[in-house]
PDB file of C-alpha atoms and ligand atoms in Angstrom:
ATOM      1  CA  LEU A   1      14.318  41.591 112.899  1.00 53.00           C
ATOM      2  CA  THR A   2      10.728  42.583 113.551  1.00 59.00           C
ATOM      3  CA  ALA A   3       9.898  39.353 115.390  1.00 66.00           C
ATOM      4  CA  LYS A   4       8.524  39.809 118.887  1.00 76.00           C
ATOM      5  CA  ARG A   5      11.121  39.174 121.559  1.00 85.00           C
ATOM      6  CA  ARG A   6      10.547  35.820 123.234  1.00 94.00           C
ATOM      7  CA  PRO A   7      10.163  35.831 127.043  1.00 95.00           C
ATOM      8  CA  SER A   8      13.499  35.415 128.769  1.00 96.00           C
ATOM      9  CA  VAL A   9      13.894  32.404 131.070  1.00 97.00           C
ATOM     10  CA  VAL A  10      16.763  31.948 133.507  1.00 98.00           C
ATOM     11  CA  TRP A  11      17.152  28.421 134.950  1.00 98.00           C
ATOM     12  CA  LEU A  12      19.207  27.953 138.110  1.00 98.00           C
ATOM     13  CA  HIS A  13      20.718  24.622 139.115  1.00 98.00           C
ATOM     14  CA  ASN A  14      21.036  24.394 142.872  1.00 98.00           C
ATOM     15  CA  ALA A  15      21.495  21.294 145.047  1.00 98.00           C
ATOM     16  CA  GLU A  16      20.024  18.600 142.832  1.00 97.00           C
ATOM     17  CA  CYS A  17      20.746  15.645 140.562  1.00 97.00           C
ATOM     18  CA  THR A  18      19.761  17.232 137.203  1.00 97.00           C
ATOM     19  CA  GLY A  19      17.097  14.574 136.775  1.00 98.00           C
ATOM     20  CA  CYS A  20      14.513  17.312 136.360  1.00 98.00           C
ATOM     21  CA  THR A  21      16.449  18.840 133.458  1.00 98.00           C
ATOM     22  CA  GLU A  22      16.900  15.397 131.925  1.00 97.00           C
ATOM     23  CA  ALA A  23      13.150  14.814 132.151  1.00 96.00           C
ATOM     24  CA  ALA A  24      12.325  18.224 130.707  1.00 96.00           C
ATOM     25  CA  LEU A  25      14.609  17.612 127.723  1.00 95.00           C
ATOM     26  CA  ARG A  26      12.404  14.656 126.778  1.00 92.00           C
ATOM     27  CA  THR A  27       9.219  16.614 126.464  1.00 90.00           C
ATOM     28  CA  ILE A  28       7.046  16.570 123.361  1.00 87.00           C
ATOM     29  CA  LYS A  29       4.271  18.933 122.244  1.00 82.00           C
ATOM     30  CA  PRO A  30       6.357  20.986 121.893  1.00 87.00           C
ATOM     31  CA  PHE A  31       9.727  19.290 121.652  1.00 90.00           C
ATOM     32  CA  ILE A  32      12.384  21.024 123.731  1.00 90.00           C
ATOM     33  CA  ASP A  33      14.121  22.549 120.702  1.00 90.00           C
ATOM     34  CA  SER A  34      10.889  24.121 119.540  1.00 91.00           C
ATOM     35  CA  LEU A  35      10.216  25.455 123.042  1.00 90.00           C
ATOM     36  CA  ILE A  36      13.595  27.094 123.479  1.00 89.00           C
ATOM     37  CA  LEU A  37      13.985  28.295 119.902  1.00 87.00           C
ATOM     38  CA  ASP A  38      10.430  29.463 119.146  1.00 89.00           C
ATOM     39  CA  THR A  39       8.555  30.116 122.397  1.00 90.00           C
ATOM     40  CA  ILE A  40      10.979  31.237 125.088  1.00 93.00           C
ATOM     41  CA  SER A  41      14.505  32.562 125.157  1.00 94.00           C
ATOM     42  CA  LEU A  42      16.374  30.239 127.506  1.00 95.00           C
ATOM     43  CA  ASP A  43      19.126  32.661 128.393  1.00 96.00           C
ATOM     44  CA  TYR A  44      20.854  30.693 131.149  1.00 97.00           C
ATOM     45  CA  GLN A  45      20.763  26.948 131.775  1.00 97.00           C
ATOM     46  CA  GLU A  46      24.019  25.378 132.906  1.00 95.00           C
ATOM     47  CA  THR A  47      23.360  21.870 131.575  1.00 96.00           C
ATOM     48  CA  ILE A  48      22.547  22.718 127.995  1.00 94.00           C
ATOM     49  CA  MET A  49      23.949  26.189 127.317  1.00 94.00           C
ATOM     50  CA  ALA A  50      26.900  26.403 124.963  1.00 93.00           C
ATOM     51  CA  ALA A  51      28.609  29.128 126.955  1.00 94.00           C
ATOM     52  CA  ALA A  52      30.877  28.380 129.905  1.00 94.00           C
ATOM     53  CA  GLY A  53      32.863  30.345 132.466  1.00 94.00           C
ATOM     54  CA  ASP A  54      32.767  34.130 132.113  1.00 95.00           C
ATOM     55  CA  ALA A  55      30.595  33.934 128.993  1.00 96.00           C
ATOM     56  CA  ALA A  56      27.945  32.037 130.952  1.00 96.00           C
ATOM     57  CA  GLU A  57      28.102  34.530 133.796  1.00 96.00           C
ATOM     58  CA  ASP A  58      27.772  37.394 131.319  1.00 97.00           C
ATOM     59  CA  ALA A  59      24.679  35.741 129.819  1.00 97.00           C
ATOM     60  CA  LEU A  60      23.144  35.493 133.285  1.00 97.00           C
ATOM     61  CA  HIS A  61      23.827  39.112 134.143  1.00 97.00           C
ATOM     62  CA  LYS A  62      22.535  40.325 130.792  1.00 97.00           C
ATOM     63  CA  ALA A  63      19.299  38.367 131.173  1.00 97.00           C
ATOM     64  CA  VAL A  64      18.513  39.444 134.728  1.00 98.00           C
ATOM     65  CA  GLU A  65      19.347  43.074 134.040  1.00 97.00           C
ATOM     66  CA  SER A  66      17.251  43.327 130.883  1.00 96.00           C
ATOM     67  CA  PRO A  67      14.440  45.904 131.160  1.00 96.00           C
ATOM     68  CA  ASP A  68      12.132  43.304 129.591  1.00 95.00           C
ATOM     69  CA  GLY A  69      12.446  41.158 132.718  1.00 97.00           C
ATOM     70  CA  PHE A  70      12.760  37.408 133.049  1.00 97.00           C
ATOM     71  CA  TYR A  71      11.074  34.316 134.425  1.00 98.00           C
ATOM     72  CA  LEU A  72      13.023  32.179 136.865  1.00 98.00           C
ATOM     73  CA  VAL A  73      13.056  28.383 136.854  1.00 98.00           C
ATOM     74  CA  VAL A  74      14.756  26.819 139.862  1.00 98.00           C
ATOM     75  CA  GLU A  75      15.934  23.224 140.065  1.00 98.00           C
ATOM     76  CA  GLY A  76      17.281  21.987 143.390  1.00 98.00           C
ATOM     77  CA  GLY A  77      17.145  22.795 147.072  1.00 98.00           C
ATOM     78  CA  LEU A  78      19.227  25.386 148.873  1.00 98.00           C
ATOM     79  CA  PRO A  79      21.903  24.476 151.432  1.00 98.00           C
ATOM     80  CA  THR A  80      21.971  27.108 154.171  1.00 98.00           C
ATOM     81  CA  ILE A  81      24.701  25.780 156.443  1.00 98.00           C
ATOM     82  CA  ASP A  82      27.842  27.899 156.693  1.00 97.00           C
ATOM     83  CA  GLY A  83      26.109  30.819 155.015  1.00 97.00           C
ATOM     84  CA  GLY A  84      25.173  28.661 152.033  1.00 98.00           C
ATOM     85  CA  ASN A  85      28.799  27.891 151.225  1.00 97.00           C
ATOM     86  CA  TRP A  86      28.148  24.159 150.794  1.00 97.00           C
ATOM     87  CA  GLY A  87      26.569  24.879 147.426  1.00 97.00           C
ATOM     88  CA  MET A  88      28.365  27.287 145.112  1.00 97.00           C
ATOM     89  CA  VAL A  89      28.139  28.188 141.439  1.00 96.00           C
ATOM     90  CA  SER A  90      30.772  30.481 139.965  1.00 93.00           C
ATOM     91  CA  GLY A  91      31.957  31.446 143.419  1.00 95.00           C
ATOM     92  CA  HIS A  92      28.528  32.480 144.662  1.00 96.00           C
ATOM     93  CA  PRO A  93      26.359  30.517 147.105  1.00 98.00           C
ATOM     94  CA  MET A  94      23.260  29.116 145.414  1.00 98.00           C
ATOM     95  CA  LEU A  95      21.303  30.502 148.348  1.00 98.00           C
ATOM     96  CA  ALA A  96      22.483  34.071 147.736  1.00 98.00           C
ATOM     97  CA  THR A  97      21.933  33.914 143.970  1.00 98.00           C
ATOM     98  CA  THR A  98      18.415  32.534 144.347  1.00 98.00           C
ATOM     99  CA  LYS A  99      17.502  35.068 147.032  1.00 98.00           C
ATOM    100  CA  LYS A 100      18.808  37.841 144.818  1.00 98.00           C
ATOM    101  CA  LEU A 101      17.124  36.800 141.573  1.00 98.00           C
ATOM    102  CA  ALA A 102      13.769  35.376 142.685  1.00 98.00           C
ATOM    103  CA  PRO A 103      12.266  38.695 143.866  1.00 98.00           C
ATOM    104  CA  LYS A 104      13.210  40.338 140.556  1.00 98.00           C
ATOM    105  CA  ALA A 105      11.613  37.653 138.386  1.00 98.00           C
ATOM    106  CA  LYS A 106       8.168  37.991 136.796  1.00 97.00           C
ATOM    107  CA  GLY A 107       7.399  34.540 138.134  1.00 97.00           C
ATOM    108  CA  VAL A 108       9.235  31.669 139.809  1.00 98.00           C
ATOM    109  CA  ILE A 109       8.670  28.066 138.751  1.00 98.00           C
ATOM    110  CA  CYS A 110      10.212  25.334 140.867  1.00 98.00           C
ATOM    111  CA  ILE A 111      10.886  22.252 138.774  1.00 98.00           C
ATOM    112  CA  GLY A 112      10.973  19.177 140.972  1.00 98.00           C
ATOM    113  CA  THR A 113      10.489  18.347 144.604  1.00 98.00           C
ATOM    114  CA  CYS A 114      13.992  19.562 145.516  1.00 98.00           C
ATOM    115  CA  ALA A 115      13.292  23.189 144.600  1.00 98.00           C
ATOM    116  CA  ALA A 116       9.637  23.052 145.622  1.00 98.00           C
ATOM    117  CA  TYR A 117      10.085  21.483 149.052  1.00 98.00           C
ATOM    118  CA  GLY A 118      13.808  20.929 149.684  1.00 98.00           C
ATOM    119  CA  GLY A 119      14.067  17.410 148.264  1.00 97.00           C
ATOM    120  CA  ILE A 120      16.476  14.655 149.126  1.00 97.00           C
ATOM    121  CA  GLN A 121      19.109  16.947 150.613  1.00 96.00           C
ATOM    122  CA  LYS A 122      16.509  18.124 153.118  1.00 98.00           C
ATOM    123  CA  ALA A 123      15.804  14.542 154.239  1.00 98.00           C
ATOM    124  CA  LYS A 124      16.620  13.845 157.876  1.00 98.00           C
ATOM    125  CA  PRO A 125      19.135  14.576 159.288  1.00 98.00           C
ATOM    126  CA  ASN A 126      19.548  17.255 156.604  1.00 98.00           C
ATOM    127  CA  PRO A 127      23.294  17.797 157.118  1.00 98.00           C
ATOM    128  CA  SER A 128      23.433  20.780 154.734  1.00 98.00           C
ATOM    129  CA  GLN A 129      20.368  22.380 156.376  1.00 98.00           C
ATOM    130  CA  SER A 130      18.751  22.616 152.984  1.00 98.00           C
ATOM    131  CA  ILE A 131      15.487  24.435 152.421  1.00 98.00           C
ATOM    132  CA  SER A 132      13.069  25.086 149.563  1.00 98.00           C
ATOM    133  CA  VAL A 133      12.930  28.175 147.376  1.00 98.00           C
ATOM    134  CA  THR A 134       9.850  29.442 149.201  1.00 98.00           C
ATOM    135  CA  GLU A 135      11.535  28.930 152.571  1.00 98.00           C
ATOM    136  CA  ALA A 136      14.613  30.803 151.326  1.00 98.00           C
ATOM    137  CA  THR A 137      12.836  33.706 149.660  1.00 98.00           C
ATOM    138  CA  GLY A 138       9.441  33.980 151.342  1.00 98.00           C
ATOM    139  CA  LEU A 139       7.912  34.004 147.847  1.00 98.00           C
ATOM    140  CA  ALA A 140       5.030  31.896 146.594  1.00 97.00           C
ATOM    141  CA  THR A 141       6.342  29.691 143.803  1.00 98.00           C
ATOM    142  CA  ILE A 142       4.656  27.555 141.168  1.00 98.00           C
ATOM    143  CA  ASN A 143       5.664  24.070 142.223  1.00 98.00           C
ATOM    144  CA  ILE A 144       5.934  21.411 139.548  1.00 98.00           C
ATOM    145  CA  ALA A 145       6.403  18.618 142.014  1.00 98.00           C
ATOM    146  CA  GLY A 146       7.860  15.198 141.292  1.00 98.00           C
ATOM    147  CA  CYS A 147      11.228  13.521 141.390  1.00 98.00           C
ATOM    148  CA  PRO A 148      11.474  14.154 138.538  1.00 98.00           C
ATOM    149  CA  PRO A 149       8.240  15.798 137.480  1.00 98.00           C
ATOM    150  CA  ASN A 150       6.562  14.789 134.275  1.00 97.00           C
ATOM    151  CA  PRO A 151       7.894  17.171 131.595  1.00 96.00           C
ATOM    152  CA  ILE A 152       4.361  17.660 130.313  1.00 95.00           C
ATOM    153  CA  ASN A 153       3.430  19.210 133.664  1.00 97.00           C
ATOM    154  CA  PHE A 154       6.443  21.504 133.566  1.00 96.00           C
ATOM    155  CA  ILE A 155       6.047  22.656 129.975  1.00 94.00           C
ATOM    156  CA  GLY A 156       2.298  22.967 130.493  1.00 94.00           C
ATOM    157  CA  ALA A 157       2.898  25.258 133.456  1.00 96.00           C
ATOM    158  CA  VAL A 158       5.417  27.375 131.534  1.00 95.00           C
ATOM    159  CA  VAL A 159       3.014  27.828 128.634  1.00 93.00           C
ATOM    160  CA  HIS A 160       0.145  28.582 131.034  1.00 95.00           C
ATOM    161  CA  VAL A 161       2.176  31.248 132.810  1.00 96.00           C
ATOM    162  CA  LEU A 162       3.178  32.863 129.518  1.00 93.00           C
ATOM    163  CA  GLU A 163      -0.231  32.693 127.865  1.00 92.00           C
ATOM    164  CA  LYS A 164      -2.776  32.916 130.669  1.00 95.00           C
ATOM    165  CA  GLY A 165      -0.887  33.786 133.859  1.00 95.00           C
ATOM    166  CA  ILE A 166      -0.418  31.732 136.987  1.00 96.00           C
ATOM    167  CA  PRO A 167      -2.627  28.626 137.075  1.00 97.00           C
ATOM    168  CA  GLU A 168      -4.761  27.852 140.112  1.00 98.00           C
ATOM    169  CA  LEU A 169      -2.535  26.280 142.758  1.00 98.00           C
ATOM    170  CA  ASP A 170      -3.219  23.901 145.630  1.00 98.00           C
ATOM    171  CA  SER A 171      -2.048  24.488 149.200  1.00 98.00           C
ATOM    172  CA  ASN A 172       1.392  23.085 148.264  1.00 98.00           C
ATOM    173  CA  GLY A 173       1.814  25.459 145.320  1.00 98.00           C
ATOM    174  CA  ARG A 174       1.058  22.810 142.695  1.00 98.00           C
ATOM    175  CA  PRO A 175      -1.121  23.656 139.667  1.00 98.00           C
ATOM    176  CA  LYS A 176      -4.463  21.940 140.194  1.00 98.00           C
ATOM    177  CA  ILE A 177      -4.745  21.159 136.485  1.00 98.00           C
ATOM    178  CA  PHE A 178      -1.876  18.684 136.898  1.00 98.00           C
ATOM    179  CA  PHE A 179      -1.988  17.787 140.587  1.00 98.00           C
ATOM    180  CA  GLY A 180      -5.705  17.950 141.338  1.00 98.00           C
ATOM    181  CA  GLU A 181      -6.289  14.200 141.592  1.00 98.00           C
ATOM    182  CA  LEU A 182      -4.793  11.326 143.545  1.00 98.00           C
ATOM    183  CA  VAL A 183      -2.575   8.875 141.673  1.00 98.00           C
ATOM    184  CA  HIS A 184      -4.740   6.127 143.169  1.00 98.00           C
ATOM    185  CA  ASP A 185      -7.978   7.420 141.637  1.00 98.00           C
ATOM    186  CA  ASN A 186      -6.690   6.984 138.080  1.00 98.00           C
ATOM    187  CA  CYS A 187      -4.616   3.839 138.595  1.00 98.00           C
ATOM    188  CA  GLU A 188      -5.276   0.858 136.335  1.00 98.00           C
ATOM    189  CA  ARG A 189      -4.883  -1.413 139.396  1.00 98.00           C
ATOM    190  CA  LEU A 190      -7.711   0.353 141.256  1.00 98.00           C
ATOM    191  CA  LYS A 191     -10.278  -2.359 140.538  1.00 98.00           C
ATOM    192  CA  HIS A 192      -8.008  -4.843 142.317  1.00 98.00           C
ATOM    193  CA  PHE A 193      -7.684  -2.499 145.307  1.00 98.00           C
ATOM    194  CA  GLU A 194     -11.457  -2.276 145.510  1.00 98.00           C
ATOM    195  CA  ASN A 195     -11.707  -6.087 145.348  1.00 98.00           C
ATOM    196  CA  SER A 196      -9.027  -6.416 148.054  1.00 98.00           C
ATOM    197  CA  GLU A 197      -6.728  -8.152 145.574  1.00 98.00           C
ATOM    198  CA  PHE A 198      -3.214  -7.271 146.677  1.00 98.00           C
ATOM    199  CA  ALA A 199       0.101  -8.558 145.339  1.00 98.00           C
ATOM    200  CA  PRO A 200       1.938 -10.316 148.205  1.00 97.00           C
ATOM    201  CA  SER A 201       5.410  -9.804 146.670  1.00 97.00           C
ATOM    202  CA  PHE A 202       6.998  -8.142 143.641  1.00 95.00           C
ATOM    203  CA  ASP A 203       7.764 -11.476 141.987  1.00 94.00           C
ATOM    204  CA  SER A 204       4.361 -13.017 142.654  1.00 96.00           C
ATOM    205  CA  GLU A 205       1.896 -14.179 140.041  1.00 97.00           C
ATOM    206  CA  GLU A 206      -0.541 -11.641 141.489  1.00 97.00           C
ATOM    207  CA  ALA A 207       1.874  -8.772 140.799  1.00 96.00           C
ATOM    208  CA  LYS A 208       2.263  -9.988 137.221  1.00 94.00           C
ATOM    209  CA  LYS A 209      -1.493 -10.141 136.856  1.00 96.00           C
ATOM    210  CA  GLY A 210      -1.724  -6.455 137.791  1.00 97.00           C
ATOM    211  CA  TYR A 211      -2.961  -6.775 141.368  1.00 98.00           C
ATOM    212  CA  CYS A 212      -2.764  -3.720 143.617  1.00 98.00           C
ATOM    213  CA  LEU A 213       0.650  -2.843 145.098  1.00 98.00           C
ATOM    214  CA  TYR A 214      -0.736  -1.230 148.260  1.00 98.00           C
ATOM    215  CA  GLU A 215       0.573  -3.922 150.603  1.00 98.00           C
ATOM    216  CA  LEU A 216       4.019  -3.574 149.007  1.00 98.00           C
ATOM    217  CA  GLY A 217       4.159   0.080 150.011  1.00 98.00           C
ATOM    218  CA  CYS A 218       2.292   1.994 147.303  1.00 98.00           C
ATOM    219  CA  LYS A 219       1.589   5.623 148.297  1.00 98.00           C
ATOM    220  CA  GLY A 220      -0.785   6.314 145.407  1.00 98.00           C
ATOM    221  CA  PRO A 221      -3.746   6.793 147.787  1.00 98.00           C
ATOM    222  CA  VAL A 222      -2.081   9.825 149.411  1.00 98.00           C
ATOM    223  CA  THR A 223      -0.195  11.306 146.446  1.00 98.00           C
ATOM    224  CA  TYR A 224      -1.478  13.993 144.109  1.00 98.00           C
ATOM    225  CA  ASN A 225      -0.153  13.685 140.543  1.00 98.00           C
ATOM    226  CA  ASN A 226      -1.365  12.794 137.069  1.00 98.00           C
ATOM    227  CA  CYS A 227       1.127  10.003 136.281  1.00 98.00           C
ATOM    228  CA  PRO A 228      -1.481   7.351 135.290  1.00 98.00           C
ATOM    229  CA  LYS A 229      -3.143   9.752 132.872  1.00 97.00           C
ATOM    230  CA  VAL A 230      -0.128  11.487 131.344  1.00 96.00           C
ATOM    231  CA  LEU A 231       2.529   8.716 131.499  1.00 96.00           C
ATOM    232  CA  PHE A 232       6.276   9.249 131.222  1.00 95.00           C
ATOM    233  CA  ASN A 233       7.742   9.330 127.731  1.00 91.00           C
ATOM    234  CA  GLN A 234       4.206   8.570 126.505  1.00 91.00           C
ATOM    235  CA  VAL A 235       4.796   4.929 127.456  1.00 94.00           C
ATOM    236  CA  ASN A 236       4.666   4.007 131.108  1.00 97.00           C
ATOM    237  CA  TRP A 237       4.504   5.102 134.735  1.00 98.00           C
ATOM    238  CA  PRO A 238       5.800   3.506 137.955  1.00 98.00           C
ATOM    239  CA  VAL A 239       2.775   1.422 138.987  1.00 98.00           C
ATOM    240  CA  LYS A 240       2.115   0.147 135.469  1.00 97.00           C
ATOM    241  CA  ALA A 241       5.753  -0.952 135.397  1.00 96.00           C
ATOM    242  CA  GLY A 242       5.232  -2.884 138.647  1.00 96.00           C
ATOM    243  CA  HIS A 243       6.756  -0.386 141.097  1.00 97.00           C
ATOM    244  CA  PRO A 244       4.777   1.206 143.920  1.00 98.00           C
ATOM    245  CA  CYS A 245       4.254   4.951 143.885  1.00 98.00           C
ATOM    246  CA  ILE A 246       6.679   6.420 146.451  1.00 98.00           C
ATOM    247  CA  GLY A 247       4.840   9.721 146.726  1.00 98.00           C
ATOM    248  CA  CYS A 248       7.495  11.739 144.920  1.00 98.00           C
ATOM    249  CA  SER A 249       5.278  14.773 144.326  1.00 98.00           C
ATOM    250  CA  GLU A 250       4.460  15.269 148.014  1.00 98.00           C
ATOM    251  CA  PRO A 251       6.449  17.594 150.319  1.00 98.00           C
ATOM    252  CA  ASP A 252       9.236  15.876 152.274  1.00 97.00           C
ATOM    253  CA  PHE A 253       8.373  12.481 150.803  1.00 98.00           C
ATOM    254  CA  TRP A 254      11.842  11.181 151.640  1.00 97.00           C
ATOM    255  CA  ASP A 255      10.842  11.357 155.293  1.00 98.00           C
ATOM    256  CA  THR A 256       7.056  11.096 155.268  1.00 97.00           C
ATOM    257  CA  MET A 257       6.626   8.297 152.707  1.00 97.00           C
ATOM    258  CA  THR A 258       9.340   5.948 153.913  1.00 96.00           C
ATOM    259  CA  PRO A 259       9.727   3.029 154.062  1.00 95.00           C
ATOM    260  CA  PHE A 260       9.046   2.977 150.340  1.00 96.00           C
ATOM    261  CA  TYR A 261       8.795  -0.812 150.277  1.00 96.00           C
ATOM    262  CA  GLU A 262       6.860  -3.113 152.563  1.00 93.00           C
ATOM    263  CA  GLN A 263       7.068  -6.819 152.004  1.00 76.00           C
TER     264      GLN A 263
HETATM  265 FE1  LIG B   1      16.792  15.112 141.020  1.00 59.91          FE
HETATM  266 FE2  LIG B   1      14.423  14.525 142.063  1.00 59.91          FE
HETATM  267 FE3  LIG B   1      15.658  16.722 142.824  1.00 59.91          FE
HETATM  268 FE4  LIG B   1      14.659  16.595 140.358  1.00 59.91          FE
HETATM  269  S1  LIG B   1      13.490  16.585 142.280  1.00 59.91           S
HETATM  270  S2  LIG B   1      16.702  17.368 140.923  1.00 59.91           S
HETATM  271  S3  LIG B   1      14.968  14.418 139.880  1.00 59.91           S
HETATM  272  S4  LIG B   1      16.412  14.609 143.184  1.00 59.91           S
HETATM  273 FE1  LIG B   2      -3.802   2.613 144.449  1.00 59.91          FE
HETATM  274 FE2  LIG B   2      -1.237   1.942 144.348  1.00 59.91          FE
HETATM  275 FE3  LIG B   2      -3.103   0.062 144.323  1.00 59.91          FE
HETATM  276 FE4  LIG B   2      -2.756   1.666 142.203  1.00 59.91          FE
HETATM  277  S1  LIG B   2      -1.295   0.134 142.995  1.00 59.91           S
HETATM  278  S2  LIG B   2      -4.704   1.059 143.129  1.00 59.91           S
HETATM  279  S3  LIG B   2      -2.208   3.572 143.210  1.00 59.91           S
HETATM  280  S4  LIG B   2      -2.665   1.484 146.010  1.00 59.91           S
HETATM  281 FE1  LIG B   3       6.073   9.915 141.562  1.00 59.91          FE
HETATM  282 FE2  LIG B   3       4.183   8.261 142.354  1.00 59.91          FE
HETATM  283 FE3  LIG B   3       4.049   9.367 139.980  1.00 59.91          FE
HETATM  284  S1  LIG B   3       6.364   8.030 142.693  1.00 59.91           S
HETATM  285  S2  LIG B   3       6.177   9.549 139.385  1.00 59.91           S
HETATM  286  S3  LIG B   3       3.957  10.440 141.953  1.00 59.91           S
HETATM  287  S4  LIG B   3       3.500   7.304 140.494  1.00 59.91           S
END
């Protein structure tokens, strides 16, 4: 009863695929259960909360009206067409809910490229006229970019915000501690790039031998992320698995990094 109240976190799902939540659930150090039971109070998260319907809405209202305040995590872009009516949760446009809650939050963390920069729904021709959280609210957000982002980057940012405040961000709102280096500069295939040893096709002997995937479309030289150092699920990352980096942590990568494959 005397335990310090854990910081309240409200997590909105907007226009997205829930891949960011799925990635975050697989974090370790701490595991997700430890994070949400010991470190934060995750008061609203539609994918994993037990409550539904009115009970879920009540939990949201209680959290955002608490005098102790709350942190806001946003997953997904924001459709703006037709007043935002193409994306609704509980009868309210995602756009309106995000615009209402973000200014009241102690801090806003965008998980994934959809929330940070608009994501796949913003890709040309952007039929839903989707925008990012910053475009919708005018607020600077902490952008944990990636599609999905590495959960270690997300949890690391949450802990940093709670313990030390907002980390230093780059010009795209990404924490420099996670996004300060190019994928290319830490890639295990870099020595082949420097020797001009490029795989000519995905099923080539050269690809199997670990040659560079640049000529197959790899965007590692223009993408800031720590994938080669941190790995996904502590096991692997796209290029190690034989797939070119598609630049998923860069703004508007669906438009600016395509075609993803060149062969
Ligand atoms: Fe899904 Fe990617 Fe958007 Fe995350 S950033 S919600 S993984 S499409
Ligand atoms: Fe760079 Fe991609 Fe080649 Fe790795 S595979 S060295 S990231 S171009
Ligand atoms: Fe994304 Fe490239 Fe890493 S596609 S997951 S930034 S290797």
